[in-house]
mmCIF file with all atom_site columns, C-alpha atoms in Angstrom:
data_model
loop_
_atom_site.group_PDB
_atom_site.id
_atom_site.type_symbol
_atom_site.label_atom_id
_atom_site.label_alt_id
_atom_site.label_comp_id
_atom_site.label_asym_id
_atom_site.label_entity_id
_atom_site.label_seq_id
_atom_site.pdbx_PDB_ins_code
_atom_site.Cartn_x
_atom_site.Cartn_y
_atom_site.Cartn_z
_atom_site.occupancy
_atom_site.B_iso_or_equiv
_atom_site.pdbx_formal_charge
_atom_site.auth_seq_id
_atom_site.auth_comp_id
_atom_site.auth_asym_id
_atom_site.auth_atom_id
_atom_site.pdbx_PDB_model_num
ATOM 1   C CA . UNK W 1 1   ? 93.133  84.046  150.613 1.00 52.00 ? 1287 UNK W CA 1
ATOM 2   C CA . UNK W 1 2   ? 95.546  83.435  147.746 1.00 62.00 ? 1288 UNK W CA 1
ATOM 3   C CA . UNK W 1 3   ? 93.331  80.621  146.439 1.00 65.00 ? 1289 UNK W CA 1
ATOM 4   C CA . UNK W 1 4   ? 90.376  82.992  146.211 1.00 60.00 ? 1290 UNK W CA 1
ATOM 5   C CA . UNK W 1 5   ? 92.547  85.644  144.578 1.00 64.00 ? 1291 UNK W CA 1
ATOM 6   C CA . UNK W 1 6   ? 93.711  83.191  141.921 1.00 63.00 ? 1292 UNK W CA 1
ATOM 7   C CA . UNK W 1 7   ? 90.082  82.319  141.208 1.00 61.00 ? 1293 UNK W CA 1
ATOM 8   C CA . UNK W 1 8   ? 89.073  85.988  140.929 1.00 57.00 ? 1294 UNK W CA 1
ATOM 9   C CA . UNK W 1 9   ? 91.992  86.800  138.631 1.00 61.00 ? 1295 UNK W CA 1
ATOM 10  C CA . UNK W 1 10  ? 91.592  83.690  136.479 1.00 63.00 ? 1296 UNK W CA 1
ATOM 11  C CA . UNK W 1 11  ? 95.284  82.816  136.625 1.00 67.00 ? 1297 UNK W CA 1
ATOM 12  C CA . UNK W 1 12  ? 97.435  80.022  138.051 1.00 72.00 ? 1298 UNK W CA 1
ATOM 13  C CA . UNK W 1 13  ? 99.071  80.182  141.490 1.00 75.00 ? 1299 UNK W CA 1
ATOM 14  C CA . UNK W 1 14  ? 102.500 79.973  139.865 1.00 77.00 ? 1300 UNK W CA 1
ATOM 15  C CA . UNK W 1 15  ? 101.712 82.950  137.602 1.00 73.00 ? 1301 UNK W CA 1
ATOM 16  C CA . UNK W 1 16  ? 100.562 85.002  140.567 1.00 69.00 ? 1302 UNK W CA 1
ATOM 17  C CA . UNK W 1 17  ? 103.677 84.024  142.521 1.00 74.00 ? 1303 UNK W CA 1
ATOM 18  C CA . UNK W 1 18  ? 105.936 85.087  139.634 1.00 70.00 ? 1304 UNK W CA 1
ATOM 19  C CA . UNK W 1 19  ? 104.072 88.399  139.328 1.00 67.00 ? 1305 UNK W CA 1
ATOM 20  C CA . UNK W 1 20  ? 104.478 89.101  143.075 1.00 65.00 ? 1306 UNK W CA 1
ATOM 21  C CA . UNK W 1 21  ? 108.200 88.365  142.813 1.00 66.00 ? 1307 UNK W CA 1
ATOM 22  C CA . UNK W 1 22  ? 108.542 90.737  139.854 1.00 63.00 ? 1308 UNK W CA 1
ATOM 23  C CA . UNK W 1 23  ? 109.744 87.902  137.589 1.00 61.00 ? 1309 UNK W CA 1
ATOM 24  C CA . UNK W 1 24  ? 109.222 88.083  133.800 1.00 60.00 ? 1310 UNK W CA 1
ATOM 25  C CA . UNK W 1 25  ? 105.817 86.701  132.882 1.00 56.00 ? 1311 UNK W CA 1
ATOM 26  C CA . UNK W 1 26  ? 104.298 86.051  129.469 1.00 59.00 ? 1312 UNK W CA 1
ATOM 27  C CA . UNK W 1 27  ? 101.156 88.148  129.190 1.00 57.00 ? 1313 UNK W CA 1
ATOM 28  C CA . UNK W 1 28  ? 101.967 89.816  132.497 1.00 58.00 ? 1314 UNK W CA 1
ATOM 29  C CA . UNK W 1 29  ? 100.291 93.024  131.377 1.00 53.00 ? 1315 UNK W CA 1
ATOM 30  C CA . UNK W 1 30  ? 96.967  91.151  131.206 1.00 62.00 ? 1316 UNK W CA 1
ATOM 31  C CA . UNK W 1 31  ? 97.343  89.947  134.785 1.00 63.00 ? 1317 UNK W CA 1
ATOM 32  C CA . UNK W 1 32  ? 98.260  93.459  135.906 1.00 67.00 ? 1318 UNK W CA 1
ATOM 33  C CA . UNK W 1 33  ? 95.165  94.849  134.181 1.00 65.00 ? 1319 UNK W CA 1
ATOM 34  C CA . UNK W 1 34  ? 92.994  92.282  135.978 1.00 66.00 ? 1320 UNK W CA 1
ATOM 35  C CA . UNK W 1 35  ? 94.548  93.215  139.319 1.00 66.00 ? 1321 UNK W CA 1
ATOM 36  C CA . UNK W 1 36  ? 93.893  96.911  138.666 1.00 63.00 ? 1322 UNK W CA 1
ATOM 37  C CA . UNK W 1 37  ? 90.267  96.101  137.804 1.00 59.00 ? 1323 UNK W CA 1
ATOM 38  C CA . UNK W 1 38  ? 89.905  93.970  140.927 1.00 59.00 ? 1324 UNK W CA 1
ATOM 39  C CA . UNK W 1 39  ? 91.245  96.805  143.075 1.00 59.00 ? 1325 UNK W CA 1
ATOM 40  C CA . UNK W 1 40  ? 88.728  99.177  141.503 1.00 54.00 ? 1326 UNK W CA 1
ATOM 41  C CA . UNK W 1 41  ? 85.866  96.760  142.122 1.00 49.00 ? 1327 UNK W CA 1
ATOM 42  C CA . UNK W 1 42  ? 86.816  96.076  145.717 1.00 50.00 ? 1328 UNK W CA 1
ATOM 43  C CA . UNK W 1 43  ? 87.575  99.707  146.448 1.00 47.00 ? 1329 UNK W CA 1
ATOM 44  C CA . UNK W 1 44  ? 83.893  100.249 147.139 1.00 42.00 ? 1330 UNK W CA 1
ATOM 45  C CA . UNK W 1 45  ? 84.078  97.761  149.999 1.00 42.00 ? 1331 UNK W CA 1
ATOM 46  C CA . UNK W 1 46  ? 85.983  100.209 152.183 1.00 40.00 ? 1332 UNK W CA 1
ATOM 47  C CA . UNK W 1 47  ? 82.709  101.431 153.673 1.00 40.00 ? 1333 UNK W CA 1
ATOM 48  C CA . UNK W 1 48  ? 81.958  97.953  155.031 1.00 38.00 ? 1334 UNK W CA 1
ATOM 49  C CA . UNK W 1 49  ? 85.504  97.492  156.355 1.00 45.00 ? 1335 UNK W CA 1
ATOM 50  C CA . UNK W 1 50  ? 86.098  100.677 158.350 1.00 45.00 ? 1336 UNK W CA 1
ATOM 51  C CA . UNK W 1 51  ? 85.567  100.764 162.125 1.00 46.00 ? 1337 UNK W CA 1
ATOM 52  C CA . UNK W 1 52  ? 82.001  101.374 163.276 1.00 47.00 ? 1338 UNK W CA 1
ATOM 53  C CA . UNK W 1 53  ? 81.200  105.064 163.544 1.00 46.00 ? 1339 UNK W CA 1
ATOM 54  C CA . UNK W 1 54  ? 83.739  106.158 160.931 1.00 44.00 ? 1340 UNK W CA 1
ATOM 55  C CA . UNK W 1 55  ? 82.348  108.759 158.523 1.00 45.00 ? 1341 UNK W CA 1
ATOM 56  C CA . UNK W 1 56  ? 83.039  107.764 154.906 1.00 45.00 ? 1342 UNK W CA 1
ATOM 57  C CA . UNK W 1 57  ? 84.391  110.724 152.932 1.00 56.00 ? 1343 UNK W CA 1
ATOM 58  C CA . UNK W 1 58  ? 85.977  111.217 149.532 1.00 73.00 ? 1344 UNK W CA 1
ATOM 59  C CA . UNK W 1 59  ? 89.257  111.892 151.356 1.00 80.00 ? 1345 UNK W CA 1
ATOM 60  C CA . UNK W 1 60  ? 89.042  108.535 153.128 1.00 83.00 ? 1346 UNK W CA 1
ATOM 61  C CA . UNK W 1 61  ? 88.355  106.741 149.855 1.00 84.00 ? 1347 UNK W CA 1
ATOM 62  C CA . UNK W 1 62  ? 91.186  108.534 148.018 1.00 86.00 ? 1348 UNK W CA 1
ATOM 63  C CA . UNK W 1 63  ? 93.753  107.757 150.707 1.00 90.00 ? 1349 UNK W CA 1
ATOM 64  C CA . UNK W 1 64  ? 92.509  104.165 150.940 1.00 90.00 ? 1350 UNK W CA 1
ATOM 65  C CA . UNK W 1 65  ? 93.031  103.733 147.186 1.00 90.00 ? 1351 UNK W CA 1
ATOM 66  C CA . UNK W 1 66  ? 96.606  105.018 147.521 1.00 91.00 ? 1352 UNK W CA 1
ATOM 67  C CA . UNK W 1 67  ? 97.264  102.546 150.352 1.00 94.00 ? 1353 UNK W CA 1
ATOM 68  C CA . UNK W 1 68  ? 95.925  99.665  148.251 1.00 92.00 ? 1354 UNK W CA 1
ATOM 69  C CA . UNK W 1 69  ? 98.103  100.642 145.298 1.00 93.00 ? 1355 UNK W CA 1
ATOM 70  C CA . UNK W 1 70  ? 101.285 100.884 147.380 1.00 93.00 ? 1356 UNK W CA 1
ATOM 71  C CA . UNK W 1 71  ? 100.634 97.558  149.085 1.00 92.00 ? 1357 UNK W CA 1
ATOM 72  C CA . UNK W 1 72  ? 99.810  95.721  145.837 1.00 91.00 ? 1358 UNK W CA 1
ATOM 73  C CA . UNK W 1 73  ? 102.678 97.220  143.830 1.00 91.00 ? 1359 UNK W CA 1
ATOM 74  C CA . UNK W 1 74  ? 105.157 97.450  146.735 1.00 92.00 ? 1360 UNK W CA 1
ATOM 75  C CA . UNK W 1 75  ? 105.745 101.097 145.917 1.00 93.00 ? 1361 UNK W CA 1
ATOM 76  C CA . UNK W 1 76  ? 106.248 104.244 147.953 1.00 93.00 ? 1362 UNK W CA 1
ATOM 77  C CA . UNK W 1 77  ? 103.480 106.837 148.312 1.00 93.00 ? 1363 UNK W CA 1
ATOM 78  C CA . UNK W 1 78  ? 102.981 110.181 150.026 1.00 92.00 ? 1364 UNK W CA 1
ATOM 79  C CA . UNK W 1 79  ? 99.897  111.720 151.602 1.00 93.00 ? 1365 UNK W CA 1
ATOM 80  C CA . UNK W 1 80  ? 100.639 115.362 152.450 1.00 90.00 ? 1366 UNK W CA 1
ATOM 81  C CA . UNK W 1 81  ? 97.712  117.430 153.721 1.00 88.00 ? 1367 UNK W CA 1
ATOM 82  C CA . UNK W 1 82  ? 96.781  119.800 156.568 1.00 88.00 ? 1368 UNK W CA 1
ATOM 83  C CA . UNK W 1 83  ? 95.458  118.654 159.930 1.00 86.00 ? 1369 UNK W CA 1
ATOM 84  C CA . UNK W 1 84  ? 91.778  117.781 159.999 1.00 83.00 ? 1370 UNK W CA 1
ATOM 85  C CA . UNK W 1 85  ? 91.625  116.252 156.515 1.00 84.00 ? 1371 UNK W CA 1
ATOM 86  C CA . UNK W 1 86  ? 91.204  112.677 157.761 1.00 85.00 ? 1372 UNK W CA 1
ATOM 87  C CA . UNK W 1 87  ? 94.726  111.316 157.230 1.00 90.00 ? 1373 UNK W CA 1
ATOM 88  C CA . UNK W 1 88  ? 95.037  109.465 160.539 1.00 90.00 ? 1374 UNK W CA 1
ATOM 89  C CA . UNK W 1 89  ? 91.434  108.226 160.331 1.00 89.00 ? 1375 UNK W CA 1
ATOM 90  C CA . UNK W 1 90  ? 92.223  106.770 156.901 1.00 91.00 ? 1376 UNK W CA 1
ATOM 91  C CA . UNK W 1 91  ? 95.333  105.046 158.299 1.00 92.00 ? 1377 UNK W CA 1
ATOM 92  C CA . UNK W 1 92  ? 93.347  103.417 161.114 1.00 91.00 ? 1378 UNK W CA 1
ATOM 93  C CA . UNK W 1 93  ? 90.521  102.421 158.770 1.00 90.00 ? 1379 UNK W CA 1
ATOM 94  C CA . UNK W 1 94  ? 92.949  100.726 156.417 1.00 91.00 ? 1380 UNK W CA 1
ATOM 95  C CA . UNK W 1 95  ? 94.645  98.823  159.223 1.00 90.00 ? 1381 UNK W CA 1
ATOM 96  C CA . UNK W 1 96  ? 91.202  97.738  160.469 1.00 88.00 ? 1382 UNK W CA 1
ATOM 97  C CA . UNK W 1 97  ? 90.487  96.247  157.034 1.00 88.00 ? 1383 UNK W CA 1
ATOM 98  C CA . UNK W 1 98  ? 94.036  94.932  156.534 1.00 89.00 ? 1384 UNK W CA 1
ATOM 99  C CA . UNK W 1 99  ? 95.359  93.724  159.929 1.00 84.00 ? 1385 UNK W CA 1
ATOM 100 C CA . UNK W 1 100 ? 98.803  92.940  158.489 1.00 86.00 ? 1386 UNK W CA 1
ATOM 101 C CA . UNK W 1 101 ? 99.420  96.656  157.974 1.00 91.00 ? 1387 UNK W CA 1
ATOM 102 C CA . UNK W 1 102 ? 101.868 98.360  160.340 1.00 92.00 ? 1388 UNK W CA 1
ATOM 103 C CA . UNK W 1 103 ? 101.256 101.989 161.348 1.00 94.00 ? 1389 UNK W CA 1
ATOM 104 C CA . UNK W 1 104 ? 104.089 103.840 163.067 1.00 94.00 ? 1390 UNK W CA 1
ATOM 105 C CA . UNK W 1 105 ? 103.279 107.294 164.441 1.00 93.00 ? 1391 UNK W CA 1
ATOM 106 C CA . UNK W 1 106 ? 106.281 109.597 164.565 1.00 93.00 ? 1392 UNK W CA 1
ATOM 107 C CA . UNK W 1 107 ? 107.054 112.707 166.589 1.00 91.00 ? 1393 UNK W CA 1
ATOM 108 C CA . UNK W 1 108 ? 109.893 115.101 167.303 1.00 89.00 ? 1394 UNK W CA 1
ATOM 109 C CA . UNK W 1 109 ? 111.537 112.512 169.573 1.00 87.00 ? 1395 UNK W CA 1
ATOM 110 C CA . UNK W 1 110 ? 111.726 109.856 166.833 1.00 86.00 ? 1396 UNK W CA 1
ATOM 111 C CA . UNK W 1 111 ? 113.164 112.096 164.128 1.00 84.00 ? 1397 UNK W CA 1
ATOM 112 C CA . UNK W 1 112 ? 116.753 110.777 164.343 1.00 86.00 ? 1398 UNK W CA 1
ATOM 113 C CA . UNK W 1 113 ? 118.047 107.409 163.128 1.00 90.00 ? 1399 UNK W CA 1
ATOM 114 C CA . UNK W 1 114 ? 118.518 105.691 166.493 1.00 88.00 ? 1400 UNK W CA 1
ATOM 115 C CA . UNK W 1 115 ? 115.117 106.661 167.880 1.00 90.00 ? 1401 UNK W CA 1
ATOM 116 C CA . UNK W 1 116 ? 113.406 105.772 164.590 1.00 92.00 ? 1402 UNK W CA 1
ATOM 117 C CA . UNK W 1 117 ? 114.988 102.313 164.426 1.00 91.00 ? 1403 UNK W CA 1
ATOM 118 C CA . UNK W 1 118 ? 114.035 101.543 168.025 1.00 90.00 ? 1404 UNK W CA 1
ATOM 119 C CA . UNK W 1 119 ? 110.461 102.688 167.402 1.00 91.00 ? 1405 UNK W CA 1
ATOM 120 C CA . UNK W 1 120 ? 110.198 100.610 164.207 1.00 91.00 ? 1406 UNK W CA 1
ATOM 121 C CA . UNK W 1 121 ? 111.589 97.557  166.019 1.00 90.00 ? 1407 UNK W CA 1
ATOM 122 C CA . UNK W 1 122 ? 109.016 97.874  168.801 1.00 88.00 ? 1408 UNK W CA 1
ATOM 123 C CA . UNK W 1 123 ? 106.084 98.390  166.437 1.00 88.00 ? 1409 UNK W CA 1
ATOM 124 C CA . UNK W 1 124 ? 107.073 95.809  163.818 1.00 86.00 ? 1410 UNK W CA 1
ATOM 125 C CA . UNK W 1 125 ? 108.908 93.092  165.752 1.00 83.00 ? 1411 UNK W CA 1
ATOM 126 C CA . UNK W 1 126 ? 107.490 93.736  169.210 1.00 80.00 ? 1412 UNK W CA 1
ATOM 127 C CA . UNK W 1 127 ? 110.925 94.319  170.706 1.00 70.00 ? 1413 UNK W CA 1
ATOM 128 C CA . UNK W 1 128 ? 114.106 96.270  170.128 1.00 61.00 ? 1414 UNK W CA 1
ATOM 129 C CA . UNK W 1 129 ? 116.345 93.162  170.240 1.00 58.00 ? 1415 UNK W CA 1
ATOM 130 C CA . UNK W 1 130 ? 119.543 95.180  170.010 1.00 59.00 ? 1416 UNK W CA 1
ATOM 131 C CA . UNK W 1 131 ? 120.302 98.834  170.595 1.00 70.00 ? 1417 UNK W CA 1
ATOM 132 C CA . UNK W 1 132 ? 123.151 98.925  168.062 1.00 77.00 ? 1418 UNK W CA 1
ATOM 133 C CA . UNK W 1 133 ? 121.762 100.790 165.050 1.00 80.00 ? 1419 UNK W CA 1
ATOM 134 C CA . UNK W 1 134 ? 123.343 98.567  162.407 1.00 83.00 ? 1420 UNK W CA 1
ATOM 135 C CA . UNK W 1 135 ? 122.057 95.389  164.044 1.00 85.00 ? 1421 UNK W CA 1
ATOM 136 C CA . UNK W 1 136 ? 118.595 96.892  164.516 1.00 87.00 ? 1422 UNK W CA 1
ATOM 137 C CA . UNK W 1 137 ? 118.460 97.768  160.831 1.00 90.00 ? 1423 UNK W CA 1
ATOM 138 C CA . UNK W 1 138 ? 119.569 94.257  159.849 1.00 90.00 ? 1424 UNK W CA 1
ATOM 139 C CA . UNK W 1 139 ? 116.928 92.676  162.103 1.00 88.00 ? 1425 UNK W CA 1
ATOM 140 C CA . UNK W 1 140 ? 114.221 94.871  160.589 1.00 90.00 ? 1426 UNK W CA 1
ATOM 141 C CA . UNK W 1 141 ? 115.401 93.999  157.105 1.00 90.00 ? 1427 UNK W CA 1
ATOM 142 C CA . UNK W 1 142 ? 115.236 90.266  157.800 1.00 89.00 ? 1428 UNK W CA 1
ATOM 143 C CA . UNK W 1 143 ? 111.776 90.643  159.376 1.00 88.00 ? 1429 UNK W CA 1
ATOM 144 C CA . UNK W 1 144 ? 110.260 92.717  156.566 1.00 90.00 ? 1430 UNK W CA 1
ATOM 145 C CA . UNK W 1 145 ? 111.968 91.213  153.512 1.00 87.00 ? 1431 UNK W CA 1
ATOM 146 C CA . UNK W 1 146 ? 109.315 89.897  151.100 1.00 75.00 ? 1432 UNK W CA 1
ATOM 147 C CA . UNK W 1 147 ? 106.656 90.179  153.829 1.00 82.00 ? 1433 UNK W CA 1
ATOM 148 C CA . UNK W 1 148 ? 104.374 91.987  151.349 1.00 83.00 ? 1434 UNK W CA 1
ATOM 149 C CA . UNK W 1 149 ? 102.987 94.089  154.195 1.00 86.00 ? 1435 UNK W CA 1
ATOM 150 C CA . UNK W 1 150 ? 102.314 97.808  154.020 1.00 94.00 ? 1436 UNK W CA 1
ATOM 151 C CA . UNK W 1 151 ? 104.267 100.146 156.299 1.00 96.00 ? 1437 UNK W CA 1
ATOM 152 C CA . UNK W 1 152 ? 102.523 103.471 157.022 1.00 96.00 ? 1438 UNK W CA 1
ATOM 153 C CA . UNK W 1 153 ? 104.495 106.252 158.712 1.00 95.00 ? 1439 UNK W CA 1
ATOM 154 C CA . UNK W 1 154 ? 102.119 108.839 160.170 1.00 95.00 ? 1440 UNK W CA 1
ATOM 155 C CA . UNK W 1 155 ? 103.384 112.359 160.959 1.00 94.00 ? 1441 UNK W CA 1
ATOM 156 C CA . UNK W 1 156 ? 106.380 111.644 158.727 1.00 92.00 ? 1442 UNK W CA 1
ATOM 157 C CA . UNK W 1 157 ? 107.103 115.384 158.419 1.00 91.00 ? 1443 UNK W CA 1
ATOM 158 C CA . UNK W 1 158 ? 109.049 115.047 161.684 1.00 90.00 ? 1444 UNK W CA 1
ATOM 159 C CA . UNK W 1 159 ? 111.707 112.848 160.042 1.00 88.00 ? 1445 UNK W CA 1
ATOM 160 C CA . UNK W 1 160 ? 115.213 114.154 159.437 1.00 86.00 ? 1446 UNK W CA 1
ATOM 161 C CA . UNK W 1 161 ? 116.922 113.578 156.103 1.00 85.00 ? 1447 UNK W CA 1
ATOM 162 C CA . UNK W 1 162 ? 118.988 110.749 157.635 1.00 88.00 ? 1448 UNK W CA 1
ATOM 163 C CA . UNK W 1 163 ? 115.817 109.074 158.957 1.00 90.00 ? 1449 UNK W CA 1
ATOM 164 C CA . UNK W 1 164 ? 114.208 109.385 155.501 1.00 90.00 ? 1450 UNK W CA 1
ATOM 165 C CA . UNK W 1 165 ? 117.229 107.551 154.127 1.00 90.00 ? 1451 UNK W CA 1
ATOM 166 C CA . UNK W 1 166 ? 116.654 104.691 156.579 1.00 92.00 ? 1452 UNK W CA 1
ATOM 167 C CA . UNK W 1 167 ? 113.072 104.358 155.314 1.00 93.00 ? 1453 UNK W CA 1
ATOM 168 C CA . UNK W 1 168 ? 114.264 104.440 151.695 1.00 92.00 ? 1454 UNK W CA 1
ATOM 169 C CA . UNK W 1 169 ? 116.806 101.696 152.345 1.00 92.00 ? 1455 UNK W CA 1
ATOM 170 C CA . UNK W 1 170 ? 114.216 99.508  154.075 1.00 93.00 ? 1456 UNK W CA 1
ATOM 171 C CA . UNK W 1 171 ? 111.834 100.030 151.149 1.00 93.00 ? 1457 UNK W CA 1
ATOM 172 C CA . UNK W 1 172 ? 114.521 99.105  148.611 1.00 92.00 ? 1458 UNK W CA 1
ATOM 173 C CA . UNK W 1 173 ? 115.911 96.176  150.583 1.00 92.00 ? 1459 UNK W CA 1
ATOM 174 C CA . UNK W 1 174 ? 112.637 94.590  151.705 1.00 92.00 ? 1460 UNK W CA 1
ATOM 175 C CA . UNK W 1 175 ? 110.513 95.322  148.622 1.00 91.00 ? 1461 UNK W CA 1
ATOM 176 C CA . UNK W 1 176 ? 107.475 96.397  150.634 1.00 93.00 ? 1462 UNK W CA 1
ATOM 177 C CA . UNK W 1 177 ? 104.945 99.161  150.185 1.00 94.00 ? 1463 UNK W CA 1
ATOM 178 C CA . UNK W 1 178 ? 105.648 102.290 152.234 1.00 95.00 ? 1464 UNK W CA 1
ATOM 179 C CA . UNK W 1 179 ? 103.411 105.342 152.667 1.00 96.00 ? 1465 UNK W CA 1
ATOM 180 C CA . UNK W 1 180 ? 104.604 108.580 154.257 1.00 95.00 ? 1466 UNK W CA 1
ATOM 181 C CA . UNK W 1 181 ? 101.741 110.590 155.775 1.00 95.00 ? 1467 UNK W CA 1
ATOM 182 C CA . UNK W 1 182 ? 102.117 114.117 157.111 1.00 92.00 ? 1468 UNK W CA 1
ATOM 183 C CA . UNK W 1 183 ? 101.669 117.852 156.844 1.00 91.00 ? 1469 UNK W CA 1
ATOM 184 C CA . UNK W 1 184 ? 102.018 119.688 153.490 1.00 87.00 ? 1470 UNK W CA 1
ATOM 185 C CA . UNK W 1 185 ? 105.660 120.515 154.237 1.00 83.00 ? 1471 UNK W CA 1
ATOM 186 C CA . UNK W 1 186 ? 106.420 116.770 154.031 1.00 81.00 ? 1472 UNK W CA 1
ATOM 187 C CA . UNK W 1 187 ? 106.165 116.699 150.245 1.00 78.00 ? 1473 UNK W CA 1
ATOM 188 C CA . UNK W 1 188 ? 107.729 120.152 149.892 1.00 76.00 ? 1474 UNK W CA 1
ATOM 189 C CA . UNK W 1 189 ? 110.889 119.078 151.703 1.00 75.00 ? 1475 UNK W CA 1
ATOM 190 C CA . UNK W 1 190 ? 111.070 115.856 149.699 1.00 74.00 ? 1476 UNK W CA 1
ATOM 191 C CA . UNK W 1 191 ? 111.050 117.809 146.437 1.00 71.00 ? 1477 UNK W CA 1
ATOM 192 C CA . UNK W 1 192 ? 114.468 119.232 147.302 1.00 61.00 ? 1478 UNK W CA 1
ATOM 193 C CA . UNK W 1 193 ? 115.851 122.662 147.913 1.00 51.00 ? 1479 UNK W CA 1
ATOM 194 C CA . UNK W 1 194 ? 118.360 121.426 150.489 1.00 52.00 ? 1480 UNK W CA 1
ATOM 195 C CA . UNK W 1 195 ? 121.412 120.676 148.323 1.00 51.00 ? 1481 UNK W CA 1
ATOM 196 C CA . UNK W 1 196 ? 119.505 117.843 146.668 1.00 61.00 ? 1482 UNK W CA 1
ATOM 197 C CA . UNK W 1 197 ? 119.700 115.706 149.821 1.00 64.00 ? 1483 UNK W CA 1
ATOM 198 C CA . UNK W 1 198 ? 116.225 114.314 149.215 1.00 69.00 ? 1484 UNK W CA 1
ATOM 199 C CA . UNK W 1 199 ? 116.768 113.286 145.585 1.00 73.00 ? 1485 UNK W CA 1
ATOM 200 C CA . UNK W 1 200 ? 116.894 109.559 146.241 1.00 78.00 ? 1486 UNK W CA 1
ATOM 201 C CA . UNK W 1 201 ? 113.848 109.398 148.513 1.00 79.00 ? 1487 UNK W CA 1
ATOM 202 C CA . UNK W 1 202 ? 111.885 111.669 146.168 1.00 80.00 ? 1488 UNK W CA 1
ATOM 203 C CA . UNK W 1 203 ? 112.742 109.435 143.195 1.00 83.00 ? 1489 UNK W CA 1
ATOM 204 C CA . UNK W 1 204 ? 111.046 106.497 144.955 1.00 86.00 ? 1490 UNK W CA 1
ATOM 205 C CA . UNK W 1 205 ? 107.644 108.220 145.225 1.00 88.00 ? 1491 UNK W CA 1
ATOM 206 C CA . UNK W 1 206 ? 105.293 106.516 142.763 1.00 89.00 ? 1492 UNK W CA 1
ATOM 207 C CA . UNK W 1 207 ? 102.024 108.095 143.854 1.00 88.00 ? 1493 UNK W CA 1
ATOM 208 C CA . UNK W 1 208 ? 101.000 111.064 146.004 1.00 89.00 ? 1494 UNK W CA 1
ATOM 209 C CA . UNK W 1 209 ? 98.021  112.948 147.364 1.00 88.00 ? 1495 UNK W CA 1
ATOM 210 C CA . UNK W 1 210 ? 98.707  116.561 148.265 1.00 81.00 ? 1496 UNK W CA 1
ATOM 211 C CA . UNK W 1 211 ? 95.487  118.384 147.397 1.00 73.00 ? 1497 UNK W CA 1
ATOM 212 C CA . UNK W 1 212 ? 92.922  117.197 149.927 1.00 68.00 ? 1498 UNK W CA 1
ATOM 213 C CA . UNK W 1 213 ? 90.313  119.885 150.739 1.00 60.00 ? 1499 UNK W CA 1
#
């Protein structure tokens, strides 16, 4: 709870609220350092929080740490690694420990804007509400704005450039953490090489994992 968090951080509720809103805060760097330390300390709890039967690996711990960072800082992250490295298992384990997390699994059918928006609406809001793309985007924006939840997009390598732009706009508008998870080509295509189409989405990436064994 927020009350417990305030106690652990040794700060006031108003200071924590201002930090979460990104407002200027005297001595804010001290609070940020305490949060980083708290995340490090509680990172070891992942083993107790994953679903029963899940094998704890260094990959699972590394991806979990990235998820925690993106959720806490409301930043965008990328996990790009081959099949069989535990990406999806890490996504499910994190959602198990943090029920407010939304995981959306993509495929070739959901690569375009319309299909992506309808899928996001079903997974996030429980319904599509309106099939008009602009209205769907607005509804999602209102739902997610300042929700402080983490949005994980699994198999994000299927997304088209236009669909990536939708995710970028939601991230910017709603100020939520977003993690794109997929095959190695995910990060490669985001780095450019296609007339710089991916420049804006690539500039939002604050943290990445692309060297899992």
